[in-house]
Short mmCIF file of C-alpha atoms and ligand atoms in Angstrom, two decimals:
data_model
loop_
_atom_site.label_atom_id
_atom_site.label_comp_id
_atom_site.label_asym_id
_atom_site.label_seq_id
_atom_site.Cartn_x
_atom_site.Cartn_y
_atom_site.Cartn_z
CA MET A 7 0.65 6.73 21.57
CA LYS A 8 0.97 10.19 22.48
CA ALA A 9 0.98 13.20 19.83
CA GLY A 10 0.82 16.13 21.05
CA PRO A 11 1.42 20.63 19.51
CA GLY A 12 5.27 21.66 19.89
CA GLY A 13 8.15 23.44 18.13
CA PRO A 14 8.82 23.24 13.89
CA LEU A 15 9.52 20.12 12.73
CA ARG A 16 12.80 20.17 10.27
CA GLY A 17 14.74 17.73 8.81
CA ARG A 18 15.59 15.01 6.42
CA VAL A 19 15.19 11.81 6.58
CA THR A 20 14.80 8.79 4.24
CA ALA A 21 11.36 7.21 3.98
CA PRO A 22 11.46 3.50 5.20
CA GLY A 23 11.07 1.18 1.70
CA ASP A 24 8.43 0.27 -0.17
CA LYS A 25 5.73 -1.86 0.44
CA SER A 26 4.32 -2.48 -2.72
CA ILE A 27 7.57 -3.52 -4.00
CA SER A 28 8.84 -5.09 -0.96
CA HIS A 29 6.44 -7.76 -0.74
CA ARG A 30 6.61 -8.07 -4.68
CA ALA A 31 10.47 -9.10 -4.23
CA LEU A 32 10.76 -11.28 -1.80
CA LEU A 33 7.42 -13.04 -4.02
CA LEU A 34 9.29 -13.59 -7.32
CA GLY A 35 12.45 -13.88 -6.14
CA GLY A 36 11.05 -17.56 -4.67
CA MET A 37 8.89 -17.45 -7.94
CA ALA A 38 12.59 -17.63 -9.28
CA GLU A 39 15.36 -19.23 -9.67
CA GLY A 40 19.28 -18.90 -8.03
CA ARG A 41 19.79 -15.15 -5.69
CA THR A 42 17.81 -12.55 -6.06
CA THR A 43 19.57 -9.15 -3.89
CA VAL A 44 16.47 -6.88 -2.17
CA GLU A 45 18.31 -3.45 -1.33
CA GLY A 46 16.15 -0.68 0.73
CA LEU A 47 13.58 -3.99 1.76
CA LEU A 48 11.00 -2.53 4.17
CA GLU A 49 11.57 -4.68 7.58
CA GLY A 50 7.56 -3.80 8.33
CA ALA A 51 5.82 -6.93 9.69
CA ASP A 52 3.05 -6.80 6.43
CA VAL A 53 6.61 -8.17 4.05
CA MET A 54 8.11 -9.90 7.05
CA ALA A 55 4.69 -12.30 6.63
CA THR A 56 5.39 -11.99 2.15
CA ALA A 57 9.32 -13.60 3.97
CA ALA A 58 8.16 -15.60 6.27
CA ALA A 59 5.60 -17.38 3.10
CA MET A 60 8.16 -17.78 0.37
CA ARG A 61 10.52 -20.01 3.21
CA ALA A 62 7.22 -21.93 4.30
CA PHE A 63 7.37 -22.43 0.08
CA GLY A 64 10.71 -23.69 0.76
CA ALA A 65 12.38 -21.26 -0.61
CA GLN A 66 15.90 -19.20 1.57
CA VAL A 67 15.28 -16.38 2.58
CA ALA A 68 17.44 -14.45 4.42
CA ARG A 69 19.30 -11.02 6.12
CA GLY A 70 22.62 -9.89 5.93
CA ALA A 71 24.63 -7.59 8.73
CA ASP A 72 24.31 -4.96 6.12
CA GLY A 73 20.56 -5.31 5.64
CA LEU A 74 20.91 -6.81 2.31
CA TRP A 75 18.01 -9.17 2.07
CA THR A 76 18.99 -12.24 -0.36
CA VAL A 77 16.60 -14.81 -2.01
CA ASP A 78 17.14 -18.29 -3.33
CA GLY A 79 14.60 -20.02 -5.22
CA ARG A 80 13.65 -22.99 -6.67
CA GLY A 81 12.12 -21.96 -9.50
CA GLU A 82 8.70 -23.01 -7.71
CA LEU A 83 6.90 -23.18 -4.90
CA ARG A 84 6.21 -26.39 -2.81
CA GLN A 85 4.26 -27.64 -0.91
CA PRO A 86 4.59 -25.70 2.35
CA ASP A 87 4.07 -28.22 5.61
CA GLY A 88 1.60 -25.96 7.87
CA VAL A 89 -0.58 -22.57 7.09
CA ILE A 90 0.34 -19.49 6.14
CA ASP A 91 -0.35 -16.22 8.13
CA CYS A 92 -0.16 -13.60 6.18
CA GLY A 93 -0.85 -11.85 10.08
CA ASN A 94 -2.73 -8.21 8.60
CA SER A 95 -1.44 -7.79 4.98
CA GLY A 96 -3.54 -8.67 2.43
CA THR A 97 -1.28 -8.00 -0.12
CA ALA A 98 1.01 -10.67 1.09
CA LEU A 99 -2.93 -12.84 1.54
CA ARG A 100 -3.90 -11.64 -2.29
CA LEU A 101 -0.67 -12.01 -4.48
CA LEU A 102 0.54 -15.34 -2.32
CA MET A 103 -3.00 -17.04 -3.25
CA GLY A 104 -2.46 -15.75 -7.22
CA ALA A 105 1.30 -17.32 -6.64
CA ALA A 106 -0.27 -20.61 -5.24
CA ALA A 107 -2.97 -21.07 -7.98
CA GLY A 108 0.51 -21.96 -10.72
CA TYR A 109 2.06 -25.04 -8.65
CA LEU A 110 0.13 -28.37 -8.39
CA ILE A 111 0.29 -26.95 -4.34
CA GLN A 112 -2.22 -27.56 -1.66
CA THR A 113 -2.10 -24.48 0.61
CA GLU A 114 -4.35 -22.84 3.77
CA PHE A 115 -4.78 -18.89 4.13
CA ASP A 116 -5.05 -17.49 7.65
CA GLY A 117 -4.99 -14.21 9.18
CA ASP A 118 -5.19 -11.03 11.95
CA ALA A 119 -9.05 -10.61 12.91
CA SER A 120 -8.78 -7.71 10.87
CA LEU A 121 -7.75 -9.86 7.76
CA ARG A 122 -9.66 -12.62 8.95
CA GLY A 123 -12.64 -10.05 8.17
CA ARG A 124 -11.44 -8.99 4.34
CA PRO A 125 -12.78 -9.79 1.12
CA VAL A 126 -11.40 -12.88 -0.67
CA ASP A 127 -13.95 -13.22 -3.39
CA ARG A 128 -12.35 -10.80 -5.38
CA VAL A 129 -9.56 -13.60 -5.93
CA ILE A 130 -11.40 -16.19 -5.87
CA ALA A 131 -13.41 -15.78 -9.06
CA PRO A 132 -10.84 -14.72 -11.00
CA LEU A 133 -8.56 -18.23 -9.47
CA SER A 134 -11.66 -20.05 -9.87
CA ALA A 135 -12.37 -18.33 -13.47
CA MET A 136 -8.05 -19.62 -14.78
CA GLY A 137 -9.52 -23.38 -13.10
CA ALA A 138 -8.12 -23.61 -9.32
CA THR A 139 -10.03 -24.44 -6.65
CA VAL A 140 -11.08 -22.78 -3.27
CA ARG A 141 -12.39 -23.90 -0.71
CA GLY A 142 -13.68 -21.30 1.75
CA ASP A 143 -14.45 -17.96 0.57
CA GLY A 144 -13.39 -15.96 3.79
CA LEU A 145 -10.80 -16.73 6.28
CA PRO A 146 -9.16 -19.74 6.59
CA VAL A 147 -9.24 -20.28 2.25
CA THR A 148 -7.44 -22.67 0.91
CA VAL A 149 -5.98 -22.69 -2.11
CA ILE A 150 -6.61 -25.94 -4.17
CA GLY A 151 -3.79 -25.44 -7.20
CA ALA A 152 -3.87 -27.05 -10.97
CA PHE A 153 -2.86 -26.61 -14.72
CA LEU A 154 -4.42 -23.02 -15.22
CA ARG A 155 -5.21 -21.61 -18.41
CA GLY A 156 -5.04 -17.95 -19.56
CA LEU A 157 -7.95 -15.54 -18.92
CA ALA A 158 -8.93 -12.54 -19.74
CA TYR A 159 -9.90 -10.27 -17.47
CA GLU A 160 -11.32 -6.80 -16.62
CA PRO A 161 -11.42 -5.80 -12.07
CA PRO A 162 -14.52 -4.64 -10.74
CA VAL A 163 -12.92 -2.84 -8.18
CA ALA A 164 -9.53 -1.28 -9.50
CA SER A 165 -7.35 -3.64 -6.67
CA ALA A 166 -3.21 -3.74 -7.80
CA GLN A 167 -3.84 -7.23 -5.95
CA VAL A 168 -6.33 -8.26 -7.48
CA LYS A 169 -4.53 -7.57 -10.91
CA SER A 170 -0.99 -8.53 -9.84
CA ALA A 171 -2.68 -12.03 -8.59
CA VAL A 172 -4.47 -12.74 -12.13
CA LEU A 173 -0.62 -12.16 -13.73
CA LEU A 174 1.59 -14.68 -11.03
CA ALA A 175 -0.90 -17.85 -11.86
CA GLY A 176 -0.80 -16.41 -15.15
CA LEU A 177 2.70 -16.91 -15.13
CA HIS A 178 2.23 -21.03 -16.00
CA ALA A 179 -0.80 -21.10 -18.01
CA ALA A 180 -1.29 -23.07 -20.67
CA SER A 181 -2.31 -19.88 -22.51
CA PRO A 182 -1.88 -16.23 -22.24
CA THR A 183 -3.44 -13.66 -19.76
CA THR A 184 -4.44 -9.78 -20.38
CA VAL A 185 -5.94 -7.94 -17.79
CA LEU A 186 -7.79 -4.59 -18.43
CA GLU A 187 -7.93 -1.97 -16.20
CA ARG A 188 -10.22 1.42 -16.29
CA ARG A 189 -8.93 2.51 -14.07
CA PRO A 190 -4.73 2.21 -13.23
CA THR A 191 -3.37 0.81 -9.75
CA ARG A 192 0.06 0.62 -8.99
CA ASP A 193 2.28 -1.16 -11.73
CA HIS A 194 5.15 -2.40 -9.59
CA THR A 195 4.70 -6.16 -10.14
CA GLU A 196 4.61 -5.50 -14.73
CA ARG A 197 7.69 -3.51 -13.87
CA MET A 198 8.97 -6.01 -11.43
CA LEU A 199 7.60 -9.14 -13.59
CA PRO A 200 9.76 -8.68 -16.95
CA ALA A 201 13.51 -8.02 -14.65
CA PHE A 202 13.34 -11.75 -13.47
CA GLY A 203 12.43 -13.19 -17.01
CA ALA A 204 8.71 -12.32 -17.16
CA ASP A 205 7.35 -11.69 -20.76
CA LEU A 206 4.99 -9.28 -20.29
CA SER A 207 3.92 -6.01 -22.44
CA VAL A 208 2.02 -3.09 -21.60
CA GLU A 209 -0.46 -1.86 -24.40
CA GLN A 210 -2.64 1.19 -23.56
CA THR A 211 -5.90 0.89 -25.14
CA GLU A 212 -9.24 2.07 -25.90
CA ILE A 213 -10.64 1.44 -22.70
CA GLY A 214 -7.78 1.20 -20.15
CA ARG A 215 -4.85 -0.54 -19.85
CA ALA A 216 -3.83 -4.18 -21.14
CA VAL A 217 -1.77 -5.39 -19.44
CA HIS A 218 -0.88 -9.32 -21.22
CA LEU A 219 1.18 -11.89 -20.35
CA ARG A 220 2.67 -15.07 -22.08
CA PRO A 221 3.81 -17.74 -20.06
CA GLY A 222 6.17 -19.93 -19.91
CA ALA A 223 9.59 -17.61 -19.66
CA ARG A 224 11.50 -18.66 -16.41
CA LEU A 225 11.77 -16.67 -13.78
CA ARG A 226 15.47 -15.70 -12.88
CA GLY A 227 17.05 -14.32 -9.51
CA THR A 228 18.18 -11.27 -9.97
CA SER A 229 18.91 -8.10 -8.09
CA VAL A 230 15.78 -5.38 -6.20
CA ARG A 231 16.36 -1.57 -5.17
CA VAL A 232 13.40 -0.86 -2.81
CA PRO A 233 12.93 2.57 -2.95
CA GLY A 234 10.95 5.12 -0.17
CA ASP A 235 7.89 4.57 0.43
CA PRO A 236 5.84 7.99 -0.15
CA SER A 237 2.01 6.04 1.37
CA SER A 238 4.66 5.88 4.30
CA ALA A 239 6.73 9.38 2.82
CA ALA A 240 3.55 11.60 2.98
CA PHE A 241 3.12 11.63 7.27
CA PRO A 242 6.89 12.54 7.92
CA LEU A 243 5.31 15.77 5.10
CA ALA A 244 2.14 15.74 6.33
CA ALA A 245 3.08 16.33 9.90
CA ALA A 246 5.78 19.88 7.91
CA LEU A 247 2.68 21.10 6.39
CA ILE A 248 0.48 22.10 9.45
CA THR A 249 3.80 22.60 11.44
CA PRO A 250 4.43 26.25 11.38
CA GLY A 251 8.30 27.09 11.20
CA SER A 252 8.18 24.04 9.93
CA GLU A 253 11.02 21.78 6.67
CA VAL A 254 11.01 19.06 6.20
CA THR A 255 12.81 16.19 3.61
CA VAL A 256 12.41 13.00 2.84
CA ALA A 257 15.04 11.46 0.58
CA GLY A 258 14.01 8.61 -2.33
CA VAL A 259 10.35 8.56 -2.52
CA LEU A 260 9.25 6.27 -4.66
CA LEU A 261 6.91 9.17 -7.03
CA ASN A 262 6.01 6.79 -9.37
CA PRO A 263 3.16 8.77 -11.39
CA LEU A 264 -0.10 5.49 -9.85
CA ARG A 265 1.41 6.09 -6.66
CA CYS A 266 1.63 10.24 -6.33
CA GLY A 267 -1.73 11.45 -6.32
CA LEU A 268 -1.75 12.59 -2.82
CA PHE A 269 1.07 15.55 -4.03
CA GLN A 270 -0.64 16.52 -6.53
CA THR A 271 -3.78 16.69 -4.06
CA LEU A 272 -1.95 17.76 -1.97
CA ARG A 273 -0.37 20.66 -4.25
CA GLU A 274 -3.73 21.46 -5.07
CA MET A 275 -4.39 22.35 -1.37
CA GLY A 276 -1.88 24.83 -2.09
CA ALA A 277 0.71 23.09 0.03
CA GLU A 278 4.11 24.77 -0.48
CA LEU A 279 5.71 20.75 -1.27
CA GLU A 280 9.06 20.94 -3.76
CA ILE A 281 9.94 17.25 -5.33
CA ALA A 282 13.04 17.05 -7.26
CA VAL A 283 12.94 13.51 -9.83
CA ARG A 284 15.20 11.33 -11.07
CA GLU A 285 15.10 8.43 -12.54
CA ASP A 286 16.76 5.22 -9.90
CA ALA A 287 15.94 1.04 -11.13
CA GLY A 288 13.19 1.05 -13.26
CA GLU A 289 11.21 4.15 -11.04
CA PRO A 290 11.46 7.46 -10.47
CA VAL A 291 12.47 8.46 -6.89
CA GLY A 292 13.68 11.66 -5.97
CA ASP A 293 13.52 13.91 -2.23
CA VAL A 294 10.47 15.73 -1.21
CA THR A 295 10.86 18.64 1.11
CA ALA A 296 7.15 19.98 2.94
CA ARG A 297 6.86 23.64 4.18
CA PHE A 298 4.50 24.73 7.10
CA SER A 299 1.69 26.00 4.12
CA ARG A 300 -2.33 27.53 4.72
CA LEU A 301 -3.82 24.62 2.42
CA ARG A 302 -7.34 25.10 1.17
CA GLY A 303 -10.14 22.45 0.78
CA VAL A 304 -10.16 20.66 -2.42
CA VAL A 305 -12.35 18.35 -4.49
CA VAL A 306 -10.50 15.53 -5.19
CA PRO A 307 -10.91 13.25 -8.38
CA PRO A 308 -12.87 9.77 -8.20
CA GLU A 309 -10.56 8.51 -10.94
CA ARG A 310 -7.11 10.03 -8.89
CA ALA A 311 -8.44 7.92 -6.22
CA PRO A 312 -6.46 4.68 -7.15
CA SER A 313 -3.07 6.76 -7.02
CA MET A 314 -3.45 7.73 -3.59
CA ILE A 315 -5.78 4.60 -2.64
CA ASP A 316 -3.99 4.36 1.38
CA GLU A 317 -3.24 8.14 1.47
CA TYR A 318 -6.86 9.45 2.68
CA PRO A 319 -6.67 8.55 6.18
CA ILE A 320 -4.04 11.78 6.43
CA LEU A 321 -4.88 13.58 3.27
CA SER A 322 -9.13 13.57 5.57
CA VAL A 323 -6.64 15.36 8.57
CA LEU A 324 -4.50 17.78 6.69
CA ALA A 325 -7.76 18.28 5.35
CA ALA A 326 -9.62 19.35 9.10
CA PHE A 327 -6.45 22.22 9.02
CA ALA A 328 -7.28 23.07 5.30
CA GLU A 329 -9.81 26.37 5.58
CA GLY A 330 -13.27 25.37 3.04
CA THR A 331 -14.17 21.95 2.85
CA THR A 332 -12.48 19.13 0.66
CA VAL A 333 -14.51 16.50 -0.53
CA MET A 334 -13.63 12.58 -1.40
CA ARG A 335 -15.41 10.77 -3.13
CA GLY A 336 -15.84 6.81 -5.21
CA VAL A 337 -13.96 5.48 -2.47
CA GLU A 338 -16.13 2.91 -0.90
CA ASP A 339 -13.12 0.30 -1.49
CA LEU A 340 -11.87 2.34 1.65
CA ARG A 341 -14.39 0.31 4.11
CA ARG A 342 -12.63 -3.27 3.12
CA LYS A 343 -9.21 -1.42 3.93
CA GLU A 344 -7.13 -2.22 7.53
CA THR A 345 -10.74 -1.68 8.89
CA ASP A 346 -13.36 0.30 7.84
CA ARG A 347 -11.25 3.73 7.39
CA ILE A 348 -14.21 5.90 6.21
CA THR A 349 -16.33 5.39 9.86
CA ALA A 350 -12.84 5.13 11.74
CA VAL A 351 -11.63 8.24 10.09
CA ALA A 352 -15.29 10.27 10.28
CA THR A 353 -15.73 9.41 14.06
CA GLY A 354 -11.54 10.32 14.88
CA LEU A 355 -11.34 13.73 13.22
CA ARG A 356 -15.13 13.89 15.68
CA ALA A 357 -13.70 13.35 18.58
CA CYS A 358 -10.80 15.52 17.72
CA GLY A 359 -13.75 18.49 16.68
CA VAL A 360 -13.77 17.67 12.76
CA GLU A 361 -16.91 19.02 11.72
CA VAL A 362 -17.09 15.84 8.78
CA ASP A 363 -19.94 14.29 6.53
CA GLU A 364 -19.38 10.04 5.96
CA GLU A 365 -20.59 9.40 2.97
CA MET A 366 -21.43 5.06 1.59
CA ASP A 367 -18.75 5.37 -0.83
CA GLY A 368 -16.28 9.12 0.84
CA LEU A 369 -15.74 11.51 3.96
CA ILE A 370 -16.44 15.20 3.76
CA VAL A 371 -14.35 17.73 6.28
CA HIS A 372 -15.56 20.13 6.86
CA GLY A 373 -11.35 23.01 7.59
CA ARG A 374 -11.92 25.56 9.37
CA GLY A 375 -8.22 27.31 8.27
CA ARG A 376 -7.16 26.90 12.21
CA PRO A 377 -5.39 22.80 14.20
CA PRO A 378 -8.64 21.86 15.22
CA ARG A 379 -9.33 20.80 18.96
CA GLY A 380 -7.81 17.32 19.37
CA GLY A 381 -7.65 16.48 23.14
CA ALA A 382 -8.80 13.08 22.47
CA ALA A 383 -8.35 8.96 22.79
CA VAL A 384 -8.35 7.79 18.79
CA GLU A 385 -9.26 4.10 17.90
CA THR A 386 -7.54 3.13 15.86
CA HIS A 387 -9.19 -0.88 14.74
CA GLY A 388 -5.58 -1.18 14.41
CA ASP A 389 -4.56 0.17 11.85
CA HIS A 390 -1.74 1.14 10.78
CA ARG A 391 -1.86 4.27 8.76
CA LEU A 392 -4.83 5.57 11.18
CA ALA A 393 -2.67 5.77 14.22
CA MET A 394 0.05 7.57 11.95
CA GLY A 395 -3.38 9.54 10.70
CA PHE A 396 -4.07 10.60 14.18
CA ALA A 397 -0.80 10.78 15.64
CA VAL A 398 -0.20 14.06 13.33
CA LEU A 399 -4.09 15.04 13.51
CA GLY A 400 -1.87 15.56 17.11
CA LEU A 401 1.01 17.38 16.30
CA GLY A 402 -0.60 20.64 15.15
CA ALA A 403 -3.45 20.19 16.90
CA GLU A 404 -4.79 22.25 20.10
CA ALA A 405 -4.64 19.69 22.44
CA ALA A 406 -2.84 16.19 22.21
CA VAL A 407 -3.61 12.93 20.36
CA THR A 408 -3.67 9.77 21.58
CA VAL A 409 -4.27 6.81 19.31
CA ASP A 410 -5.03 3.71 20.78
CA ARG A 411 -3.29 -0.21 19.32
CA ALA A 412 0.07 2.26 17.69
CA GLU A 413 2.48 -0.90 18.32
CA MET A 414 0.09 -1.57 14.79
CA VAL A 415 2.46 0.65 12.52
CA ALA A 416 4.94 -1.44 13.11
CA THR A 417 3.29 -2.54 9.99
CA SER A 418 4.49 -0.83 7.48
CA PHE A 419 6.27 2.33 8.80
CA PRO A 420 8.36 0.27 11.77
CA GLY A 421 10.77 3.69 12.86
CA PHE A 422 7.47 6.03 13.28
CA VAL A 423 7.96 7.26 16.62
CA ALA A 424 12.13 7.26 16.17
CA MET A 425 11.76 9.36 12.89
CA MET A 426 9.23 11.03 14.34
CA GLY A 427 10.84 12.64 17.21
CA GLY A 428 14.25 13.31 15.66
CA LEU A 429 12.55 15.29 13.12
CA GLY A 430 11.34 17.19 16.50
CA ALA A 431 8.10 16.00 17.44
CA ASP A 432 6.20 15.52 20.79
CA VAL A 433 5.54 11.15 20.37
CA ALA A 434 6.35 8.95 22.11
CA PRO A 435 4.23 6.15 23.74
CA ALA A 436 1.36 6.60 26.08
C1 S3P B 529 -1.20 -2.89 -2.86
C2 S3P B 529 -2.19 -2.25 -2.70
C3 S3P B 529 -3.29 -1.58 -2.98
C4 S3P B 529 -3.32 -0.93 -1.24
C5 S3P B 529 -3.24 -1.86 -0.76
C6 S3P B 529 -0.69 -2.44 -1.81
C7 S3P B 529 -0.83 -3.52 -2.99
O1 S3P B 529 -4.70 -1.98 -2.22
O2 S3P B 529 -4.35 0.14 -0.81
O3 S3P B 529 -1.86 -1.41 0.70
O4 S3P B 529 1.03 -3.35 -3.23
O5 S3P B 529 -0.72 -4.40 -4.00
P1 S3P B 529 -6.49 -3.31 -3.70
O6 S3P B 529 -5.43 -3.29 -4.33
O7 S3P B 529 -6.57 -3.94 -2.33
O8 S3P B 529 -6.46 -2.09 -3.63
#
């Protein structure tokens, strides 16, 4: 994909469905009894991996001509015939491992080369403590489900995937489960579970946020409306911020506070962002407008990281345009995403003429208050967010940027090229 500098970006677009909520809607729909309808599902490759998995576990998952998805669940997961292929998706893998652990089935999980390199020990430890047997310490991995016991668990890493895996396993345990988080992560699982009938409560304690789940409730199908993904909305909004004369509105964006750290950071950088929040189907949602802005470097508080964990690549790109230094620390887990995002972002930025310091747990980007040189071929290592992030850099740089493996944007944002083109951006297959 090649993206080059050009005129202003203008227009109003709708972000694709939120990836995290889409996974969970299909997964809970497949575990529940009866019909679940899902409006606005993200039809990206990651979510399609979860759809295929739920079919393999015995649910009927279908897309209607109107784009409405239906999931007819059997109230349990059945023994799948073959291997569950999670593709590139860490969320599919970790959540499905948790879900499968509570049934008397044996499930082998695998994924692509990127996913095979990512950690699963973070879910194996709590699932084993609950009584499941797990064979393998990386992919392929086999989960042998059991009658589980509940667990009081404090994940050693701030991870919504780990929290969700434990809660999903806890649904069928013999005793209650609690997950305690000192640094709260996205809460879509705990928001959605009660809508399916689960008995769950959230408590703010002195040391953190505790999610209590009492097992035994029968899950029943429901209707889910998926808001736009703030992590995807970030790309057209960022492009507007760095392209003179631009004004872009992304409508229907999920504005859950545990997902909005980027917007807060951008405001601190001096970004002109207009955000109108409303409540829609249990989640705060709104329209976000970004105008071309002169950005300045900031220090991003490490405790904000969970609320913007997928946005560090695009923030690093914006930091390259800002005046002054942007410091991003406390994000070592970025090394365990679809690729090592710390090294890959640093390497890509340097190739584009940006000065960057790489640290074990973060990045420091030295912006000069003007467009970076660009003009490079950037390696994405098959990471969708790197592909989109560096394409955005190319739109504002002095010279066009090319990214490899651009097909990977379909992981989370299949319409990226068309949407950006519609806003006036010069981006196309290389
Ligand atoms: C996700 C949680 C985050 C995030 C991922 C989606 C989720 O991962 O990076 O894109 O849907 O629960 P971690 O839980 O590993 O931080």
